Coordinates of C-alpha atoms and ligand atoms in Angstrom, one line a residue:
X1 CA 163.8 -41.0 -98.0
X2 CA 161.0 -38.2 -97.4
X3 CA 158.6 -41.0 -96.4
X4 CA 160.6 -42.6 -94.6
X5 CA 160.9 -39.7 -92.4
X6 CA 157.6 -38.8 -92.4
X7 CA 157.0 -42.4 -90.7
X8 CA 159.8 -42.3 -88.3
X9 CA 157.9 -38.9 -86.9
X10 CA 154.8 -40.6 -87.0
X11 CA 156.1 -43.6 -85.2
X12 CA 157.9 -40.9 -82.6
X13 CA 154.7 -39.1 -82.2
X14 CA 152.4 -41.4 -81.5
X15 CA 155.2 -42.8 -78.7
X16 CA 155.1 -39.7 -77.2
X17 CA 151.3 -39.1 -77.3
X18 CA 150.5 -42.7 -75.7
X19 CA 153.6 -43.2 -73.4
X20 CA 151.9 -44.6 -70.4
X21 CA 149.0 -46.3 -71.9
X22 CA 151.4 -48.2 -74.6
X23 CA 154.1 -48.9 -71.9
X24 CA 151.4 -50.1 -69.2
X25 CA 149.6 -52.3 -71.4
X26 CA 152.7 -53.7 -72.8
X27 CA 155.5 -55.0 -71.7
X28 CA 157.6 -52.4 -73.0
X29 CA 157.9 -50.5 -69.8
X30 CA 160.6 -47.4 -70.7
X31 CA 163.5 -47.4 -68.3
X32 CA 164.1 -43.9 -68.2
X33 CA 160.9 -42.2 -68.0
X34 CA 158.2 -43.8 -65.8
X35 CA 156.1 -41.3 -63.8
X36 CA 157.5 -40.3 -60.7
X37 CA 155.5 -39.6 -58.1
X38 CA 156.7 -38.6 -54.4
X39 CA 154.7 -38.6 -51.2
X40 CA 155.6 -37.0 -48.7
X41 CA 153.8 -37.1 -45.2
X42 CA 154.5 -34.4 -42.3
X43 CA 156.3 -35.7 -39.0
X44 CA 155.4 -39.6 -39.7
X45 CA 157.5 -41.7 -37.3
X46 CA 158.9 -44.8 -38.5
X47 CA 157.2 -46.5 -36.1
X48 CA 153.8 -44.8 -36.9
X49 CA 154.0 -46.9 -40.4
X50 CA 153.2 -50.5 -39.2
X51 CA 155.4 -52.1 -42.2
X52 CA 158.3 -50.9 -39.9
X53 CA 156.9 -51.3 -36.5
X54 CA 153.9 -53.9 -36.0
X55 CA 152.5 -51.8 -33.2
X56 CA 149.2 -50.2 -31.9
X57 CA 148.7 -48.5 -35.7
X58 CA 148.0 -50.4 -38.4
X59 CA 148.9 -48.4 -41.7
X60 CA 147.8 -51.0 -44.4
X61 CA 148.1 -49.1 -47.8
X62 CA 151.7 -47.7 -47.0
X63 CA 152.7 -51.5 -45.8
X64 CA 150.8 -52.4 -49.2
X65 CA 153.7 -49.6 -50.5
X66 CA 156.2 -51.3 -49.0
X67 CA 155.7 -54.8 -49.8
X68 CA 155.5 -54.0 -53.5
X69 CA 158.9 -52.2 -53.8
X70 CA 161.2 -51.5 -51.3
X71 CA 161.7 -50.5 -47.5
X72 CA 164.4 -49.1 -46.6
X73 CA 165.3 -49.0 -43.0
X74 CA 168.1 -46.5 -43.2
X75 CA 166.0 -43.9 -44.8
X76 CA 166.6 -40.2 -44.0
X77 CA 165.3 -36.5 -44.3
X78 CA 168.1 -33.8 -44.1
X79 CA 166.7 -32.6 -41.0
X80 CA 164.4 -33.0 -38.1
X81 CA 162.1 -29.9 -39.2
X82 CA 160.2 -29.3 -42.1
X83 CA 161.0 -26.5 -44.2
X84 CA 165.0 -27.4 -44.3
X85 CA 164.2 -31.1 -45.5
X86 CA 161.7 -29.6 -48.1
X87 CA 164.5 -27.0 -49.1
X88 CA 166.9 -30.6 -49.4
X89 CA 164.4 -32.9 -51.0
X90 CA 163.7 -30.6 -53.9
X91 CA 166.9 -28.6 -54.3
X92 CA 169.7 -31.4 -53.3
X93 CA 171.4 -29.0 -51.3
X94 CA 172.1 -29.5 -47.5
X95 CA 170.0 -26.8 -45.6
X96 CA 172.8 -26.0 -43.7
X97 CA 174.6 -24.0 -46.9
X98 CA 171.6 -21.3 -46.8
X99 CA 170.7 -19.8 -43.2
X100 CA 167.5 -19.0 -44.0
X101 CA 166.6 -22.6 -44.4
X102 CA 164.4 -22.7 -40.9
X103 CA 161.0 -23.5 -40.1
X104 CA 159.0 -20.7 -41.8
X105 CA 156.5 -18.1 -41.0
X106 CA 153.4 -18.2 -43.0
X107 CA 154.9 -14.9 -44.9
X108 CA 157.9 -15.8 -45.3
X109 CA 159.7 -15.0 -49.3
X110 CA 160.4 -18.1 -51.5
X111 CA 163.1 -19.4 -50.0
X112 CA 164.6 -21.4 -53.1
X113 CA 166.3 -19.1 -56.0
X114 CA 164.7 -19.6 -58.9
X115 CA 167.7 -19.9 -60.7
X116 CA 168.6 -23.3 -58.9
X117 CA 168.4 -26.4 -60.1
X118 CA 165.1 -28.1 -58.3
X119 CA 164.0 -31.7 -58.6
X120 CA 160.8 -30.4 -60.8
X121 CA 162.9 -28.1 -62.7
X122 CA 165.9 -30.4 -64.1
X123 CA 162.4 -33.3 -64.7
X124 CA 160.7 -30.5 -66.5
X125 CA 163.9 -30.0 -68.4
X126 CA 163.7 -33.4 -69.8
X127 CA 160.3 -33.4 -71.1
X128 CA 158.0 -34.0 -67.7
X129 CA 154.6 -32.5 -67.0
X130 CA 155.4 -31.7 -63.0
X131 CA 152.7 -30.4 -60.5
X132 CA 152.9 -30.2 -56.2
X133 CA 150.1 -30.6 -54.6
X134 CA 149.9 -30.3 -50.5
X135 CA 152.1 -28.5 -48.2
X136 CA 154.5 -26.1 -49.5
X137 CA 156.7 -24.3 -46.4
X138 CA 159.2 -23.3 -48.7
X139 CA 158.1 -19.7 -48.9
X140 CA 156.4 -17.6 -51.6
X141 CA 156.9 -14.1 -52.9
X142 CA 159.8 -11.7 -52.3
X143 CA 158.5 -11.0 -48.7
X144 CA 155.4 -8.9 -47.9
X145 CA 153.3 -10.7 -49.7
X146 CA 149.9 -9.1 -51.2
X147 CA 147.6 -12.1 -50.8
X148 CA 145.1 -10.0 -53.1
X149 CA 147.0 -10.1 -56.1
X150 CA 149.2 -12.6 -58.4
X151 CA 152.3 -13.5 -56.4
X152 CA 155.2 -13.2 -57.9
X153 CA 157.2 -16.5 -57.3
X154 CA 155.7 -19.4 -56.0
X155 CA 156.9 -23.3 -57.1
X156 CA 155.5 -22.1 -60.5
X157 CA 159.1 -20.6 -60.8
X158 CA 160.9 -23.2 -59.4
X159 CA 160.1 -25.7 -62.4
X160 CA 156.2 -26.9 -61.3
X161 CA 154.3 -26.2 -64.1
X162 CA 151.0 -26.6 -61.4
X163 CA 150.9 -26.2 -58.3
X164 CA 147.8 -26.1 -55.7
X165 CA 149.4 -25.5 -51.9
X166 CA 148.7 -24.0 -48.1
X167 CA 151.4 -22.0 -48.2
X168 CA 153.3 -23.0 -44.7
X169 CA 151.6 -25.1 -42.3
X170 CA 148.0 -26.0 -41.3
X171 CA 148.5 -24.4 -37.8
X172 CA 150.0 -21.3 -39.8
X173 CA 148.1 -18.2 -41.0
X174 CA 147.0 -17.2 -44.3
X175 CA 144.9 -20.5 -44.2
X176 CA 144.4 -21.0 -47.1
X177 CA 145.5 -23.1 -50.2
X178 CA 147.8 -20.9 -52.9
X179 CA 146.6 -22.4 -56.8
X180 CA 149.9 -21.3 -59.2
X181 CA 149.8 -17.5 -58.1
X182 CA 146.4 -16.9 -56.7
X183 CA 144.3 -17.7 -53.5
X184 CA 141.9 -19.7 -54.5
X185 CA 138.2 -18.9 -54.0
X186 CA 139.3 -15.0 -52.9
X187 CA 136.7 -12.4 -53.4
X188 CA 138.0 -8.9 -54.0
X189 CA 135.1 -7.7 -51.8
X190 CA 137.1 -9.1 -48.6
X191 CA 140.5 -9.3 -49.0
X192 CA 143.0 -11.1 -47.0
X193 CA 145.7 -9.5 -44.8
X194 CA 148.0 -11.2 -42.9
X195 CA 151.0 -10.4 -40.5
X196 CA 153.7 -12.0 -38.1
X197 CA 154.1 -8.8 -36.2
X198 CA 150.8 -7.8 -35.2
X199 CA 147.3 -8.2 -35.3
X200 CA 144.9 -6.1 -36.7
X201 CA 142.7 -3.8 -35.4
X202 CA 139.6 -5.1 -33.5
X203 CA 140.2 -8.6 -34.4
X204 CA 139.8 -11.4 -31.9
X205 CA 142.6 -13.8 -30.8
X206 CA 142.7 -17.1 -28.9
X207 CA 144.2 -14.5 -25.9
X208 CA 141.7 -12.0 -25.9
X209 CA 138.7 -14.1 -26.9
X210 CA 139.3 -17.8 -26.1
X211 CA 135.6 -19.0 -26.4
X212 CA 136.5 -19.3 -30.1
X213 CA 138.5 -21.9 -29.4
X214 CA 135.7 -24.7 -30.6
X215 CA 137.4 -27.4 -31.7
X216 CA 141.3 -27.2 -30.0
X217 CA 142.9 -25.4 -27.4
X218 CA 146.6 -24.3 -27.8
X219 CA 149.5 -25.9 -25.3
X220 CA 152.0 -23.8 -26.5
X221 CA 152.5 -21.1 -29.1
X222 CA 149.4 -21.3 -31.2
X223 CA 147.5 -18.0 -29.4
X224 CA 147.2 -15.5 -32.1
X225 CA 144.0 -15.8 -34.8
X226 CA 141.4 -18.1 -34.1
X227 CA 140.2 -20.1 -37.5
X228 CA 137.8 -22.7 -38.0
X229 CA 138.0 -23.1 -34.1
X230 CA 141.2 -23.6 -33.6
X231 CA 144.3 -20.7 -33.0
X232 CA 146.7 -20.9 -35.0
X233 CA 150.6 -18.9 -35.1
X234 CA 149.9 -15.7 -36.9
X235 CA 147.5 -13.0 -37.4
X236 CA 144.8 -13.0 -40.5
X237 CA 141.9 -10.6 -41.3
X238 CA 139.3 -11.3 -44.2
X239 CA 139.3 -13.4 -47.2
X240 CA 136.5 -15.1 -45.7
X241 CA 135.4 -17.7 -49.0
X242 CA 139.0 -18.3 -49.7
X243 CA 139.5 -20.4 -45.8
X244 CA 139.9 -23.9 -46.0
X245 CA 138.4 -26.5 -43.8
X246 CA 140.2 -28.4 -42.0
X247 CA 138.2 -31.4 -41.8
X248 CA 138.3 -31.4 -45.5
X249 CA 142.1 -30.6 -46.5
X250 CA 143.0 -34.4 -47.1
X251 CA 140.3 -34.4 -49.5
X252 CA 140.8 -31.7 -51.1
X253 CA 144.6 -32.4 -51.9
X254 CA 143.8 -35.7 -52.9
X255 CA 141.4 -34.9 -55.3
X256 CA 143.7 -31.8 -56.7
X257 CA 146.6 -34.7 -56.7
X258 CA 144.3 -37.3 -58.6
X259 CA 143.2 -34.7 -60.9
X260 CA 146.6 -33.4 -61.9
X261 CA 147.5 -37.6 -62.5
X262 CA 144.5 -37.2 -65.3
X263 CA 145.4 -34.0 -66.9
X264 CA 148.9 -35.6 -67.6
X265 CA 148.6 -39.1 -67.5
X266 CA 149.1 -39.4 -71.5
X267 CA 153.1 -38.3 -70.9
X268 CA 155.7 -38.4 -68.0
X269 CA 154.2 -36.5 -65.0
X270 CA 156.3 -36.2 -61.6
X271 CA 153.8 -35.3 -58.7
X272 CA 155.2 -33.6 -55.7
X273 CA 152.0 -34.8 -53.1
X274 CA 152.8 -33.5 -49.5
X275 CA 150.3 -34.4 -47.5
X276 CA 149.6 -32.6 -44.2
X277 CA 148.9 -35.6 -41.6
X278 CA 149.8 -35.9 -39.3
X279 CA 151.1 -32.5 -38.4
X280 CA 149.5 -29.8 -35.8
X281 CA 146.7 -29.1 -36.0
X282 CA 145.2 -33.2 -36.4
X283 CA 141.7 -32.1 -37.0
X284 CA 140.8 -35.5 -39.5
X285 CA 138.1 -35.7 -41.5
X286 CA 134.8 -37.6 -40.2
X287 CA 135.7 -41.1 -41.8
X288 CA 138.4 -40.7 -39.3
X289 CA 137.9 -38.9 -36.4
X290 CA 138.4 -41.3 -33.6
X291 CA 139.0 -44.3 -35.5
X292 CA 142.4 -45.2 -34.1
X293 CA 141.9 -45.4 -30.5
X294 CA 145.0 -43.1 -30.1
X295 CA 143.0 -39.6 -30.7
X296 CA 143.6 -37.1 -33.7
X297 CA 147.2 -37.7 -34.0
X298 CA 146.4 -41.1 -35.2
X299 CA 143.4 -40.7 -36.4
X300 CA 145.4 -38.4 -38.8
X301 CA 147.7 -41.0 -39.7
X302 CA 145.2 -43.5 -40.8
X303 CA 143.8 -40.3 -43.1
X304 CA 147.5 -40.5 -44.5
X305 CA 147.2 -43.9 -45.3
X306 CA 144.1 -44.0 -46.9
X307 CA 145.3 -41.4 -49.2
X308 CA 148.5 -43.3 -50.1
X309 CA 145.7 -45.7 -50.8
X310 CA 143.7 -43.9 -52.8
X311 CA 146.1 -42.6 -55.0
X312 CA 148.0 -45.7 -55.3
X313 CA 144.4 -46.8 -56.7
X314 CA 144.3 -43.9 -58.7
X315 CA 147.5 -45.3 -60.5
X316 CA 146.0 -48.8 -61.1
X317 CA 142.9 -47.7 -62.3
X318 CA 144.5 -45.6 -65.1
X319 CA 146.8 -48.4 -66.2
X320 CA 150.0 -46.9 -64.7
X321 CA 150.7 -48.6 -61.8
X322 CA 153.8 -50.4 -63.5
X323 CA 154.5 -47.1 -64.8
X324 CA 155.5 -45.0 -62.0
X325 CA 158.1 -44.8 -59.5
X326 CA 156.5 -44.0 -56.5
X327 CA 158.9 -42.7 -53.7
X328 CA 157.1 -42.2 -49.9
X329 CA 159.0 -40.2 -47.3
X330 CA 158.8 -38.3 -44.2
X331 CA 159.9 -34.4 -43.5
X332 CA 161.0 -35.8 -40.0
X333 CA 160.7 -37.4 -37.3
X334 CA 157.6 -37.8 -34.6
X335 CA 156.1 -35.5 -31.8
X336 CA 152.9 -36.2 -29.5
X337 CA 152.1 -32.7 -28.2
X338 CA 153.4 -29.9 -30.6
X339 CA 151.7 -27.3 -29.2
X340 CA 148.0 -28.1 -29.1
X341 CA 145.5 -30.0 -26.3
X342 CA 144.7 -33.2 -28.5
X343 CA 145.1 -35.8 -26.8
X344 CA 148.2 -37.1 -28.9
X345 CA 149.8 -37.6 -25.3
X346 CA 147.1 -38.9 -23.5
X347 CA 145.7 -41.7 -25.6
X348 CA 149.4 -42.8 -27.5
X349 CA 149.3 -45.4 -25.0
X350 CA 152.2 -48.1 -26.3
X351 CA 152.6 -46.6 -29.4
X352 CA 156.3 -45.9 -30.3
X353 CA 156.1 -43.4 -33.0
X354 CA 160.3 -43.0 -33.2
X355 CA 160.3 -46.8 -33.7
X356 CA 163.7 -48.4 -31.9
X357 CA 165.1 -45.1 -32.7
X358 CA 165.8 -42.1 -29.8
X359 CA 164.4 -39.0 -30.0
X360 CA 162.1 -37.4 -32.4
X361 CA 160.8 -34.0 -34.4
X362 CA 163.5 -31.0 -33.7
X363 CA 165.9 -33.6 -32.1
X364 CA 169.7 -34.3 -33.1
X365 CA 169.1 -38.2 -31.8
X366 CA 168.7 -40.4 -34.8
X367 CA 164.7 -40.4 -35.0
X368 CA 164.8 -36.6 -35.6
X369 CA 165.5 -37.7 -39.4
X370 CA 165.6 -41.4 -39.5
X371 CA 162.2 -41.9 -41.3
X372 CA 159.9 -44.3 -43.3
X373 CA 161.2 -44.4 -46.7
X374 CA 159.6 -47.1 -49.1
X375 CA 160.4 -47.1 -52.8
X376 CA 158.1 -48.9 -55.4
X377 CA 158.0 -49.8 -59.2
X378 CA 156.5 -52.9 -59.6
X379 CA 158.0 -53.4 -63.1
X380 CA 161.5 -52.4 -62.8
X381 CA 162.0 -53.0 -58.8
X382 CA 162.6 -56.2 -57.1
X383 CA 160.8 -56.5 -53.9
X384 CA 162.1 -56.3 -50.4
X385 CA 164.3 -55.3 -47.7
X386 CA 167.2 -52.6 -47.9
X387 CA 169.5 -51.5 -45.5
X388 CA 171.4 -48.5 -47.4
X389 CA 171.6 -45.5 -46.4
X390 CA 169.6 -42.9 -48.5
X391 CA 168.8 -39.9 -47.8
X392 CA 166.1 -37.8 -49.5
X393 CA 168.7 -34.8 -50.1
X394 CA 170.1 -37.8 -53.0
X395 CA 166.6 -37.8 -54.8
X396 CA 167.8 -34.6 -57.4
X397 CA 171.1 -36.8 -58.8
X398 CA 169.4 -40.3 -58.4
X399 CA 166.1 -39.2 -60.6
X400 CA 168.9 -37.2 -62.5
X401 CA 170.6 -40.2 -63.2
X402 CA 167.4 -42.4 -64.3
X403 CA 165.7 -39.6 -66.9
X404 CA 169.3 -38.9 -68.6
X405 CA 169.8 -35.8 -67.0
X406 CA 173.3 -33.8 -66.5
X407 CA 172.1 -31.5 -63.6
X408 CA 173.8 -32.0 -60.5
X409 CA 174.5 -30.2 -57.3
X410 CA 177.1 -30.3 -54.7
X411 CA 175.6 -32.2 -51.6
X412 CA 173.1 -35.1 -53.8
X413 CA 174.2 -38.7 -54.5
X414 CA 173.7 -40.5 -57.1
X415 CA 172.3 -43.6 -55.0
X416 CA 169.9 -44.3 -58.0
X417 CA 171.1 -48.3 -57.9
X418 CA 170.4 -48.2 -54.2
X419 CA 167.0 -47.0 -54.8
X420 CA 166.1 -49.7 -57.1
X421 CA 167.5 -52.6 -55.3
X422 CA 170.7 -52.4 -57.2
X423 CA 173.1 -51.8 -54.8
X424 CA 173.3 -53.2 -51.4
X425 CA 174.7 -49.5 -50.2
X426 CA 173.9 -45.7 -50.7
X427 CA 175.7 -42.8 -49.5
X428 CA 178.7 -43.3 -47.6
X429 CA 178.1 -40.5 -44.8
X430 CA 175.3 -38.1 -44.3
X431 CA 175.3 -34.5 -42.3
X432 CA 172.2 -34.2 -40.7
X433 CA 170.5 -31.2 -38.9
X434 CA 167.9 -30.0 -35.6
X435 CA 167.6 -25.9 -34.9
X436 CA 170.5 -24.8 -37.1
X437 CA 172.3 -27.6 -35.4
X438 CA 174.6 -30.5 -36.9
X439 CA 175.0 -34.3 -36.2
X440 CA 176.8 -37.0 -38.4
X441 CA 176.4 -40.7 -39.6
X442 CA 178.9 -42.8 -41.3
X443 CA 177.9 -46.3 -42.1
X444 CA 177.0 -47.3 -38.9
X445 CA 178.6 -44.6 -36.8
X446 CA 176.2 -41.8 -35.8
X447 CA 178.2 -38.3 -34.0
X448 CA 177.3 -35.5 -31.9
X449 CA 179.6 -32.9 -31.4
X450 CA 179.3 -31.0 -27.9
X451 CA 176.9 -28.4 -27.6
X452 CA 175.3 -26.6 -24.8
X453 CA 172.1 -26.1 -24.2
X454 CA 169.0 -27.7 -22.8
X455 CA 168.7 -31.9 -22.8
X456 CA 165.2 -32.1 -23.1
X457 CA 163.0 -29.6 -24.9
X458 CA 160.2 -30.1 -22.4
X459 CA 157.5 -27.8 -24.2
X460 CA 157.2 -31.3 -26.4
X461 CA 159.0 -33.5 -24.2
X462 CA 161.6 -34.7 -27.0
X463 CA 165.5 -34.9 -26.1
X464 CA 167.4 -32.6 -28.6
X465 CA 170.4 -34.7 -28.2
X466 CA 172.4 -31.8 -27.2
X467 CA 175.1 -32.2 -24.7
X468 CA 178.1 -30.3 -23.3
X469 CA 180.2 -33.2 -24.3
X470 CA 181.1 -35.4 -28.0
X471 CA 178.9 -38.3 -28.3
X472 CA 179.5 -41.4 -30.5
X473 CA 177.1 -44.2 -31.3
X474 CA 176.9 -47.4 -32.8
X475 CA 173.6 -47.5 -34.4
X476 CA 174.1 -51.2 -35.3
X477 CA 174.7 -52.3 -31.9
X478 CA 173.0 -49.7 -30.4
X479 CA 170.2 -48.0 -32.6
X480 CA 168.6 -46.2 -29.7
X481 CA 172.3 -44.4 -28.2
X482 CA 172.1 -45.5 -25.3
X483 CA 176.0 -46.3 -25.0
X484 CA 178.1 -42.9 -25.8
X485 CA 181.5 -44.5 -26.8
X486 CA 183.1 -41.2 -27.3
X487 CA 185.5 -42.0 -24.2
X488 CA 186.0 -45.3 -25.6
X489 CA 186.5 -45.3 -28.7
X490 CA 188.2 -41.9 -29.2
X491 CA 190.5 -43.0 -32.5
X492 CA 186.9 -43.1 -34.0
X493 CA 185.5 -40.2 -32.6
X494 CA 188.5 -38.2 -33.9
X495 CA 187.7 -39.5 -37.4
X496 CA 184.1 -38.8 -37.3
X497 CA 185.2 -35.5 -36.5
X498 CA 187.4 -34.9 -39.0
X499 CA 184.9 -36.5 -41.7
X500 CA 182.4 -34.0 -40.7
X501 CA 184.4 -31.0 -40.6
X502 CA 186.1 -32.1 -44.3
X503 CA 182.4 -31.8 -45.7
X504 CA 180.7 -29.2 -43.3
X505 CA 184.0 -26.6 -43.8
X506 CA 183.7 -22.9 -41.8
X507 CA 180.4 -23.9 -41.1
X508 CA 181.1 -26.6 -38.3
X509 CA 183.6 -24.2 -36.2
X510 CA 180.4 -21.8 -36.1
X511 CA 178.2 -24.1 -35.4
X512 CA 179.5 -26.0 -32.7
X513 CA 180.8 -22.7 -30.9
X514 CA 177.5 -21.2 -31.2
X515 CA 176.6 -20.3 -26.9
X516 CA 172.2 -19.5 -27.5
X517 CA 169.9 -22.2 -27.6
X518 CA 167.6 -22.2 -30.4
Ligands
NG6_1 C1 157.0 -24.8 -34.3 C2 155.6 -24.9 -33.8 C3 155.1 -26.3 -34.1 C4 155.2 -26.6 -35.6 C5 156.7 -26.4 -36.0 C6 156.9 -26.6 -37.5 C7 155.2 -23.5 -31.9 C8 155.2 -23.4 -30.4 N1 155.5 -24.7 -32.4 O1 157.5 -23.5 -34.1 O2 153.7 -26.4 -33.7 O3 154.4 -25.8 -36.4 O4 157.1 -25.1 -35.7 O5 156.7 -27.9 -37.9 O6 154.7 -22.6 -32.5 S1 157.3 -28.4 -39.2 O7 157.0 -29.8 -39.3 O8 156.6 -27.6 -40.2 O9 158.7 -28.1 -39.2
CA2 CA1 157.2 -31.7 -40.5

C-alpha cells in the first residue's frame, strides 16, 4: 500500500513538474488548465485589425490569431475608456458599481481592493503562476505615492505574483515602468517626484519652454512636463536612469512578456500582456516608424501586430502553442487625434478604424466598446466565425468555469461555451459605459437613454452619442444607428428601458438625470 503511494506521488509529481511539455508533445492536452494568456491592445478599432476589416492596414499576425481560433464579431469592453474596462476585464465587475472607476491620473491609489476577487487572483488560487506585463492604469498605492520607495499595493496584491508595468499611460507622468513594487532602474541619488497639482520649482514645461518639444507637439491637454521630447499630462522631476524610451517600450514589454512565458512555462502561467499601441503618444520604434503610410498611429498598430506575432512565436517555439488559450482584446474603441500633432488625422486617409460601427474612443455609439475580440486554442477550439455577444467583463466566470474554480462576482457571465465555439450565444444583455455615462444592448437592440450635453466632442472629433432624446437601434439592420426607432418602435424602447433599469438599479435614475457634461 506504502508503495503504492509512493508511486501515485511520483506519477502526480512528475505531471505537475512537466505539464506543458508532456501535454504539448502529446496528445493529452488537459482541459482545464492550458495557459491562458490575454492581450490586450490600447484603443485598437475593429477596423484597424484587417481580419475584420480588409482595409488600408494589414494586421497579419492578429488575422493569423484569428484564423486559428475564433473571431468574434460581437466582442466588447465594458467601456469606451481605459481604466473602467481594465477595472471590468480583471475584476468582473461593471465599472459603473465603483465611481472612482475613470480614466486615471498617473498618481492615482490602486483602484481595485485587494480583497476582491481578480482574474489573476481566483487563477492563482487554483495553482497558476500569473504575471502582467504592459500598461497598468488601474492605480497603485494608497494615494501620494513615494516613487523612492517600495509601494505598498500594486497588482502584486491583486493576485499577480510578477508584474513589470508604466503605471497609467505613456502620455502620463511618472514615465516610467513599475517592476512588483519598485521603479526600475531608480538611483537614490535622483529621486523621482511627481504631481497632478503643480509643477516643481524651476522645471520646464511644454508652456514655458516649448523648444523641448522634439519629437511631438500637444493638440490638446498634454502641456505640462516635457519627456523624451514630447509633453505629456502631469508634472515629474528627477529619476533620470529610471525614464523609459519611448521608441523602445514595445520591446521592452515584449521581452519582459517572453521572459515571464520562460520562467513559468514548466506549469500553468496566465499572462496579463497590455500592450500600449496604439495609444497617445504613437512614437513606434524604428522597424516601424513610417511603415504604414498612415503616420504613427499606424505605424503603432503594425508594432502591435508584430508583437502578437512574436509572442505567438514565443508559444510555438516552446512547445505550447496547443497549450494555451490565448484571448486578444481591445480597452476600446478608436481615436485619430487624441491630443497630440501626429499626423493620425492627416494621413488616415480611407481607413475606418470604428469598422461599420459609429462612433469611437469616449463615445456611447456602439464603436466606443464594440472591439476586436479573437479567441484561440488550437487543440481544444474549432476554428471560425462567432457572432455572440461576449463581453470581456465575462472573462473572471468563463476562465472560472474552465480551471474548476467557485469564485464568482455579480456582473460576469459564464459565456465559457461561447468562447470556445460551444455555444452559438453569450450574454443575453450588456450595460455598457462613455464618461460616467450608460448605454444598453440586448441581442440585437442597442439603447441610449436621453442625455444632454454636447453631440460631438470636437477636441477629437468623435460623436459621444449623447442626445436630449431616447434612442433605439437595430444593430442588425442597422450597425452604424443611423435610423433612431425610438419613435417607432416605442413598445421596445419601453422594454429596453425597463431591462436596463432592472440591472443598473439607483444608479440609472442618477445617471440619466445627471445636467454637467463630462
Ligand atoms: C484623456 C487624454 C487622452 C488619453 C485619455 C486616456 C487629454 C486632453 N486627453 O484625458 O489623451 O490619455 O485621457 O486614454 O488629456 S485611455 O485609453 O487610457 O482611457
Ligand atoms: Ca485605451
Amino acid at each position: 500500500m506504502k508503495q503504492l503511494l509512493f508511486f501515485v506521488v511520483i506519477a502526480l509529481l512528475g505531471c505537475q513538474t512537466d505539464h506543458n511539455k508532456a501535454t504539448a508533445q502529446s496528445k493529452k492536452i488537459p482541459a482545464t488548465t492550458p495557459n491562458i494568456l490575454i492581450i490586450y491592445a490600447d484603443d485598437l478599432g475593429y477596423g484597424d485589425v484587417s481580419a475584420y476589416d480588409q482595409g488600408t492596414l494589414k494586421t497579419p499576425n492578429i488575422d493569423q490569431l484569428a484564423t486559428s481560433g475564433i473571431r468574434f464579431t460581437n466582442g466588447y469592453a465594458t467601456s469606451a475608456t481605459c481604466t473602467p474596462s481594465r477595472f471590468a476585464l480583471l475584476t468582473g465587475t461593471y465599472p459603473w458599481r465603483n465611481e472612482n472607476a475613470k480614466i486615471l491620473p498617473g498618481d492615482a491609489p490602486l483602484l481595485i481592493d485587494t480583497a476582491a476577487v481578480t482574474v489573476a487572483s481566483m487563477l492563482k488560487k487554483q495553482g497558476y503562476a500569473t504575471g502582467v506585463v504592459g500598461k497598468w492604469h488601474l492605480g497603485l498605492g494608497n494615494g501620494n505615492v513615494d516613487w523612492n520607495k517600495a509601494i505598498a499595493k500594486t497588482p502584486n496584491d491583486l493576485g499577480f505574483d510578477e508584474s513589470y508595468i508604466m503605471a497609467a499611460t505613456g502620455d502620463r507622468v511618472p514615465t516610467v515602468y513599475v517592476e512588483n513594487r519598485k521603479v526600475a532602474g531608480l538611483q537614490a541619488s535622483d529621486p523621482l517626484y511627481v504631481s497632478y497639482e503643480k509643477n516643481f520649482p524651476g522645471q520646464p514645461t511644454a508652456l514655458t519652454n516649448p523648444e523641448l518639444m522634439t519629437k511631438m507637439k500637444w493638440h490638446h491637454g498634454h502641456n505640462q512636463s516635457v519627456v523624451n521630447g514630447i509633453p505629456r499630462i502631469g508634472f515629474m522631476k528627477g529619476g533620470k536612469t529610471a525614464v523609459w524610451t519611448d521608441e523602445t517600450m514595445a520591446d521592452v514589454f515584449l521581452s519582459k512578456a517572453e521572459a515571464f512565458i520562460d520562467r513559468h512555462k514548466k506549469n500553468p502561467f496566465f499572462l496579463y500582456y497590455a500592450l500600449h499601441e496604439p495609444h497617445v503618444p504613437r512614437v513606434p520604434g524604428e522597424k516601424f516608424a513610417g511603415k504604414s503610410g498612415l503616420g504613427p498611429r499606424g505605424d503603432a498598430i503594425l508594432e502591435a501586430d508584430w508583437c502578437v506575432g512574436e509572442i505567438m512565436k514565443k508559444l510555438k517555439t516552446d512547445g505550447l502553442l496547443d497549450n494555451t488559450l490565448v484571448i486578444l482584446s481591445s480597452d476600446n474603441g478608436p481615436v485619430l487625434n487624441d491630443g497630440y500633432y501626429d499626423e493620425a488625422v492627416e494621413k488616415n486617409g480611407k481607413h475606418t478604424p470604428w469598422g461599420k460601427f459609429r462612433g469611437g474612443k469616449y463615445s456611447l455609439f456602439d464603436a466606443g466598446t464594440h472591439v476586436p475580440f479573437i479567441v484561440s486554442w488550437p487543440s481544444r477550439i474549432k476554428k471560425g466565425v462567432s457572432d455572440a455577444v461576449v463581453c470581456q467583463v465575462d472573462l473572471l466566470a468563463s476562465l472560472a468555469a474552465l480551471v474548476g474554480s467557485t469564485d464568482k462576482t455579480t456582473d460576469s457571465e459564464n459565456v465559457l461555451d461561447a468562447l470556445l465555439g460551444k455555444a452559438k450565444t453569450g450574454r443575453p444583455n450588456l450595460v455598457l459605459e462613455a464618461s460616467g455615462r450608460l448605454a444598453f444592448r440586448a441581442g440585437e437592440w442597442a439603447f441610449i437613454p436621453a442625455y444632454p450635453g454636447r453631440p460631438l466632442n470636437k477636441e477629437v472629433n468623435i460623436e459621444t452619442g449623447l442626445s436630449q432624446t431616447p434612442q433605439l437601434y437595430n444593430l442588425q439592420t442597422d450597425p452604424g444607428q443611423r435610423t433612431n426607432l425610438a419613435t417607432t418602435n416605442p413598445d421596445k424602447l419601453a422594454d429596453m428601458e425597463k431591462q436596463m433599469k432592472q440591472i443598473v438599479g439607483a444608479a440609472y435614475q442618477a445617471k440619466t438625470d445627471e445636467l454637467k457634461l463630462h
